[in-house]
Coordinates of C-alpha atoms in Angstrom, one line a residue:
M1 CA 82.0 31.7 132.3
R2 CA 84.3 33.0 129.7
L3 CA 81.1 33.4 127.3
L4 CA 79.2 35.1 130.2
A5 CA 82.0 37.8 130.5
L6 CA 82.2 38.4 126.7
L7 CA 78.5 39.1 126.8
A8 CA 78.8 41.4 129.6
A9 CA 81.5 43.3 127.8
A10 CA 79.4 43.6 124.9
L11 CA 76.4 44.9 126.8
L12 CA 78.4 47.6 128.5
L13 CA 79.6 48.8 125.1
T14 CA 76.1 49.1 123.7
V15 CA 74.9 50.9 126.7
I16 CA 77.5 53.4 127.3
P17 CA 77.8 56.1 124.4
A18 CA 81.1 56.1 122.9
R19 CA 82.8 59.9 122.2
A20 CA 83.2 60.0 118.6
Q21 CA 85.7 62.3 117.2
F22 CA 84.7 64.3 114.1
Y23 CA 87.6 66.0 111.9
G24 CA 86.7 68.6 109.6
P25 CA 88.3 69.0 106.2
Y26 CA 91.8 69.8 106.5
D27 CA 92.7 73.4 105.1
G28 CA 96.4 73.7 105.6
Y29 CA 97.9 71.9 102.6
D30 CA 100.0 74.9 101.6
E31 CA 101.2 75.4 105.1
Y32 CA 104.6 73.8 104.3
G33 CA 104.5 74.2 100.9
Y34 CA 103.4 70.8 99.8
G35 CA 99.9 71.7 98.4
Y36 CA 98.0 70.6 95.3
E37 CA 99.7 73.3 93.4
D38 CA 103.2 71.6 93.9
P39 CA 103.8 70.0 90.5
Y40 CA 105.9 67.4 92.4
S41 CA 103.4 66.5 94.9
P42 CA 102.7 62.8 94.5
Y43 CA 99.1 63.4 95.2
P44 CA 96.9 64.4 92.4
P45 CA 94.1 67.2 93.4
P46 CA 90.6 66.2 94.0
L47 CA 88.1 66.6 91.4
D48 CA 86.5 69.6 92.8
Y49 CA 89.7 71.3 93.5
E50 CA 90.2 74.8 92.2
P51 CA 93.6 76.2 93.1
M52 CA 94.0 79.6 94.8
P53 CA 96.1 82.2 92.6
R54 CA 99.3 82.5 94.2
D55 CA 100.4 86.0 95.3
R56 CA 102.8 87.5 92.7
E57 CA 106.2 88.5 93.6
P58 CA 106.4 92.1 94.4
L59 CA 107.8 94.2 91.6
R60 CA 110.5 95.6 93.4
E61 CA 112.9 93.4 95.4
R62 CA 113.2 94.7 98.9
R63 CA 116.4 93.5 100.8
Q64 CA 119.5 94.8 102.6
P65 CA 122.0 96.0 100.3
Q66 CA 125.5 94.8 100.3
T67 CA 127.0 98.0 100.8
R68 CA 126.0 101.0 102.9
N69 CA 125.8 104.1 100.8
A70 CA 125.6 107.8 102.1
R71 CA 121.9 109.4 102.6
G72 CA 120.8 110.9 99.5
T73 CA 122.7 109.0 97.1
I74 CA 121.9 106.6 94.4
L75 CA 124.1 103.5 94.4
I76 CA 124.1 101.5 91.1
A77 CA 125.6 98.0 91.6
T78 CA 126.2 96.9 87.6
R79 CA 126.7 93.2 88.4
E80 CA 123.6 93.0 90.6
H81 CA 121.4 94.8 88.3
T82 CA 120.5 97.0 91.2
L83 CA 119.8 100.5 91.7
I84 CA 119.4 101.7 95.5
Y85 CA 118.4 105.1 96.4
T86 CA 118.8 106.0 100.1
T87 CA 116.7 109.2 101.1
P88 CA 118.2 112.0 103.0
W89 CA 116.0 110.4 105.9
G90 CA 117.8 107.0 105.4
E91 CA 114.9 105.1 103.9
Q92 CA 116.2 102.8 101.3
Y93 CA 114.4 102.0 97.8
I94 CA 115.7 99.2 95.9
Y95 CA 114.9 98.7 92.3
P96 CA 115.8 95.8 89.6
I97 CA 117.4 97.5 86.3
A98 CA 118.9 97.0 82.9
V99 CA 122.4 98.1 82.7
G100 CA 124.9 98.6 79.4
R101 CA 125.8 95.8 77.4
E102 CA 129.6 94.5 77.4
G103 CA 131.8 97.3 76.4
K104 CA 129.0 99.9 77.1
Q105 CA 129.3 100.1 80.7
W106 CA 130.4 103.0 82.7
Y107 CA 131.8 103.1 86.3
G108 CA 132.3 106.2 88.8
S109 CA 130.5 109.0 90.4
T110 CA 128.4 111.6 89.0
R111 CA 125.1 113.5 89.8
V112 CA 121.7 114.1 88.7
V113 CA 121.5 117.5 86.7
S114 CA 117.9 117.4 85.5
K115 CA 114.5 115.4 85.3
R116 CA 111.9 115.3 82.4
E117 CA 108.6 113.8 82.1
H118 CA 107.6 112.2 78.8
P119 CA 110.9 112.9 77.5
E120 CA 111.8 112.7 73.8
W121 CA 114.5 110.4 72.7
R122 CA 117.1 111.4 70.1
P123 CA 119.3 108.4 68.8
T124 CA 122.9 109.3 68.8
A125 CA 124.7 110.1 65.6
S126 CA 126.5 106.4 65.9
M127 CA 123.3 104.8 66.7
R128 CA 121.7 106.3 63.4
Q129 CA 124.8 105.4 61.4
K130 CA 124.6 101.8 62.6
N131 CA 120.6 101.9 61.9
P132 CA 119.9 104.5 59.4
R133 CA 116.3 103.6 59.8
L134 CA 116.2 105.2 63.3
P135 CA 114.2 108.7 63.2
A136 CA 116.2 111.9 64.4
V137 CA 113.6 112.0 67.1
V138 CA 111.1 109.7 69.1
K139 CA 108.0 111.6 70.5
P140 CA 106.6 110.6 73.8
G141 CA 104.6 107.7 73.6
P142 CA 104.4 103.8 74.0
A143 CA 107.1 103.5 71.3
N144 CA 109.7 105.8 73.2
P145 CA 112.6 103.6 74.6
L146 CA 113.0 106.1 77.6
G147 CA 109.5 105.4 78.7
T148 CA 107.5 108.0 80.6
R149 CA 110.3 109.6 82.9
A150 CA 114.0 110.2 82.3
I151 CA 116.7 111.5 85.0
Y152 CA 119.7 112.7 83.3
L153 CA 123.3 112.6 84.5
A154 CA 126.0 115.2 84.6
D155 CA 127.8 113.8 81.4
G156 CA 124.7 114.8 79.5
L157 CA 124.5 111.1 77.8
L158 CA 123.8 108.9 80.5
R159 CA 120.2 108.6 81.9
I160 CA 118.2 106.6 84.5
H161 CA 114.9 106.2 82.7
G162 CA 111.9 104.0 82.2
T163 CA 111.5 101.6 79.0
N164 CA 109.4 100.1 76.7
D165 CA 110.7 96.8 77.1
P166 CA 110.2 95.7 80.5
S167 CA 111.4 92.3 79.8
S168 CA 115.1 93.7 79.6
I169 CA 115.1 94.5 83.2
G170 CA 117.8 92.3 85.0
T171 CA 120.1 92.0 82.1
N172 CA 122.9 93.7 80.1
A173 CA 120.8 95.5 77.3
S174 CA 121.4 99.2 77.1
S175 CA 123.8 101.3 75.3
G176 CA 125.1 102.4 78.7
C177 CA 122.1 104.0 80.3
F178 CA 119.7 102.4 83.5
R179 CA 116.6 101.1 82.7
M180 CA 113.7 100.8 85.0
Y181 CA 110.4 99.5 85.3
P182 CA 107.6 102.3 84.3
E183 CA 106.3 102.2 87.9
D184 CA 109.8 102.5 89.6
V185 CA 111.1 105.2 87.6
E186 CA 108.1 107.1 88.4
E187 CA 108.6 106.6 91.9
L188 CA 112.1 107.3 92.0
Y189 CA 111.5 110.3 89.7
E190 CA 109.4 112.0 92.6
M191 CA 112.1 111.4 95.2
V192 CA 115.4 112.3 93.5
Q193 CA 116.2 115.8 92.9
P194 CA 119.0 117.4 90.7
G195 CA 122.3 117.4 92.6
T196 CA 121.8 114.0 94.0
Q197 CA 125.1 112.0 93.9
V198 CA 125.1 108.8 91.6
I199 CA 127.6 106.3 92.2
V200 CA 128.0 103.3 89.7
Q201 CA 130.1 100.3 90.6
R202 CA 131.0 97.2 88.9

């Protein structure tokens, strides 16, 4: 009797079509950050796997500043290597910058007095004394340390400008001026006008 019941059950399984479930290839490996591109993943990539290029981080870091500054003002946070420009309409643009080396940093309030596209660079007398190979004038071009734009501040020596050394951004590298990536300084240059207040904080 038991054998008969087993045969009947086997017959029913062959007659009634079972619903098969088909799963397509899972494409969400990177959803939680544990994809094949993770160097610490315990699973090796399949042989035919070609990693997709990761999106590059934006050049300019957009984040909420730690302090609220007045509209139409440039705030330079020296320790954070950050320049924040608040437009007269309240929009904020935040840029990474290079600042002066230890002993070459300046703090206080000043203003923009002029702007210049493709500026010449004239090393100071003390710079030329330390490095006699420096020329009196460096004409515009790829070797110019001021880059393609310069924003001059009231004291006449300090500037916000571009650079021919983008790797210095985010460090204490200059003789007191504030360096920016070329694309960033060109954007800031178009927005900022003479008379703009500049506050430099520690």
